[in-house]
Tab-separated table of C-alpha atoms in Angstrom:
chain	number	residue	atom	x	y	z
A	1	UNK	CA	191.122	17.756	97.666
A	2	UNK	CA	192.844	18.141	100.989
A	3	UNK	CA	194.327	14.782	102.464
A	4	UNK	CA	194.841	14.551	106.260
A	5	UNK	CA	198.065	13.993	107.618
A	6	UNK	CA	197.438	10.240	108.547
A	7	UNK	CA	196.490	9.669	104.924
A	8	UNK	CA	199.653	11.404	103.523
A	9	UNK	CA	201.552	9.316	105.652
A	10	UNK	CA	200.011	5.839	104.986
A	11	UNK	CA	200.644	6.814	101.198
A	12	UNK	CA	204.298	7.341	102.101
A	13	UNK	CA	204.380	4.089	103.872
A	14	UNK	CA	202.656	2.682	100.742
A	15	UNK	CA	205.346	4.125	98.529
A	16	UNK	CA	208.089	2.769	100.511
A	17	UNK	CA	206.599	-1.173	100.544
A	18	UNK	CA	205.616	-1.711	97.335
A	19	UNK	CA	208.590	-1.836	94.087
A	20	UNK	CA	208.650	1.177	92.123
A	21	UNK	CA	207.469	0.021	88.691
A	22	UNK	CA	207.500	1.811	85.292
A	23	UNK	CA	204.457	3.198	85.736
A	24	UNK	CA	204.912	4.566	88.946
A	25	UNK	CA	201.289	3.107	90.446
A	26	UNK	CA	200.496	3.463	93.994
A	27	UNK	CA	198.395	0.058	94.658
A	28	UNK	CA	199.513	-1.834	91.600
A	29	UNK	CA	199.185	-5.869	91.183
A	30	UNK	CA	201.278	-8.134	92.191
A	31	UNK	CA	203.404	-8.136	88.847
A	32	UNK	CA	203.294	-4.531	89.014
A	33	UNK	CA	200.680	-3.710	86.465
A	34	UNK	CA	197.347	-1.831	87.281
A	35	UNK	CA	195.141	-3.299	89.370
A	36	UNK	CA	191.763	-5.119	87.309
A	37	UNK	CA	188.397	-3.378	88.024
A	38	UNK	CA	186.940	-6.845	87.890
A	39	UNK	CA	189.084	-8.646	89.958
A	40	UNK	CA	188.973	-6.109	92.721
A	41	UNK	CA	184.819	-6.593	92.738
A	42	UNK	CA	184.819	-10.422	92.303
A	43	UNK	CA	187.466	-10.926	94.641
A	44	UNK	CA	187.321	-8.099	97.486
A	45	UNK	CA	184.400	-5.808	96.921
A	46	UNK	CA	181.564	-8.021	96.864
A	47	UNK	CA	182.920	-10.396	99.188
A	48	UNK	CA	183.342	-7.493	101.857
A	49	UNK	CA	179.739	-6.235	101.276
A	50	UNK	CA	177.975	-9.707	101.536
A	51	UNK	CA	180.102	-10.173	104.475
A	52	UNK	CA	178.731	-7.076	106.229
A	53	UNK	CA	175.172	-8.424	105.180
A	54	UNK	CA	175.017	-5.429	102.624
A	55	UNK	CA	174.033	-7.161	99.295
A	56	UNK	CA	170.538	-7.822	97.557
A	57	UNK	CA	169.731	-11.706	95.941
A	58	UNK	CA	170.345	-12.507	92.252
A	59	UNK	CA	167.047	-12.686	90.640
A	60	UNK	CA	167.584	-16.310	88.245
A	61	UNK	CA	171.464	-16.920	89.002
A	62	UNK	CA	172.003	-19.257	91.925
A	63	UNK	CA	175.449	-19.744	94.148
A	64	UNK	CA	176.899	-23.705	94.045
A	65	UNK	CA	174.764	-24.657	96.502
A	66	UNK	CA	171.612	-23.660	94.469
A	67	UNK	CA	170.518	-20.496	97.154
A	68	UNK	CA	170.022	-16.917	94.854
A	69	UNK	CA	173.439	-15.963	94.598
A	70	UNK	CA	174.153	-12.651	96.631
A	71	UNK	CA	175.828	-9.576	95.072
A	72	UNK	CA	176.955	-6.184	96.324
A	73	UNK	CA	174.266	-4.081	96.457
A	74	UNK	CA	176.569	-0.964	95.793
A	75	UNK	CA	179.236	-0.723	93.684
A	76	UNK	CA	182.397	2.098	93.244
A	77	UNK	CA	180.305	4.735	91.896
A	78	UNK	CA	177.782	4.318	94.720
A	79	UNK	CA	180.050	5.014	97.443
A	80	UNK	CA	181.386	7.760	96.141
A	81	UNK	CA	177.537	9.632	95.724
A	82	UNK	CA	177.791	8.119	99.390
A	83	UNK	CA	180.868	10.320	100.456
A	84	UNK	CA	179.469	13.716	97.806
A	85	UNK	CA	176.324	13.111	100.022
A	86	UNK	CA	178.085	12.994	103.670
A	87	UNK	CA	180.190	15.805	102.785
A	88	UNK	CA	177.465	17.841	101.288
A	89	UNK	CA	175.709	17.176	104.637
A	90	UNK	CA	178.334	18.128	107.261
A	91	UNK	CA	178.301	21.680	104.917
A	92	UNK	CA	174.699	22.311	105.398
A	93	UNK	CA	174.848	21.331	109.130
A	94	UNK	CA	175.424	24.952	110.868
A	95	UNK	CA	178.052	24.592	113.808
A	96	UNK	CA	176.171	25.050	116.587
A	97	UNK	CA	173.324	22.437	115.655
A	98	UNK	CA	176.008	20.198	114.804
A	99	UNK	CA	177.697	20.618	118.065
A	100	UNK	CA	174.928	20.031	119.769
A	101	UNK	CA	174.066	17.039	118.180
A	102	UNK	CA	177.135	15.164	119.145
A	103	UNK	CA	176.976	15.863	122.668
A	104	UNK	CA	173.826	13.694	122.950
């Protein structure tokens, strides 16, 4: 897939920052090892969905105060039917219609 030239060049930037470990990972931890599927959802993912109010109530678990707790209501795999969808979208859009839709 195509990347546009601002991503290409954050990725360079990336490169540059970050230690070049044995493994040669892009966003690896902090001691260099890949990143934990977990800890990215505990400790970034859900956070940033609750946080944007996008997140659906716990049916029996509760939070330390005793409210529901609050989880992402998407994970990953969701947003990336989310981009298939967008994309497939903008394809079946014709030009013109398009267009004309984003002039209003």
């Amino acid at each position: 897939m195509p990347l546009a030239p601002m991503a290409i060049n954050a990725l360079k930037q990336q490169r540059l920052a970050i230690a070049n470990g044995p493994d040669g990972l892009v966003f690896p931890s902090d001691e260099g090892t890949p990143l934990d599927h977990h800890n990215i959802l505990a400790r970034v993912w859900t956070p940033m969905l609750v946080g944007a109010g996008i997140f659906r109530l716990h049916p029996t678990r509760l939070d330390p105060e005793g409210d529901p707790l609050k989880i992402a209501k998407y994970d990953f795999h969701g947003l990336r039917h989310a981009a298939a969808s967008l994309r497939s979208y903008r394809r079946s859009v014709s030009r013109p219609l398009w267009g004309i839709a984003r002039s209003r």
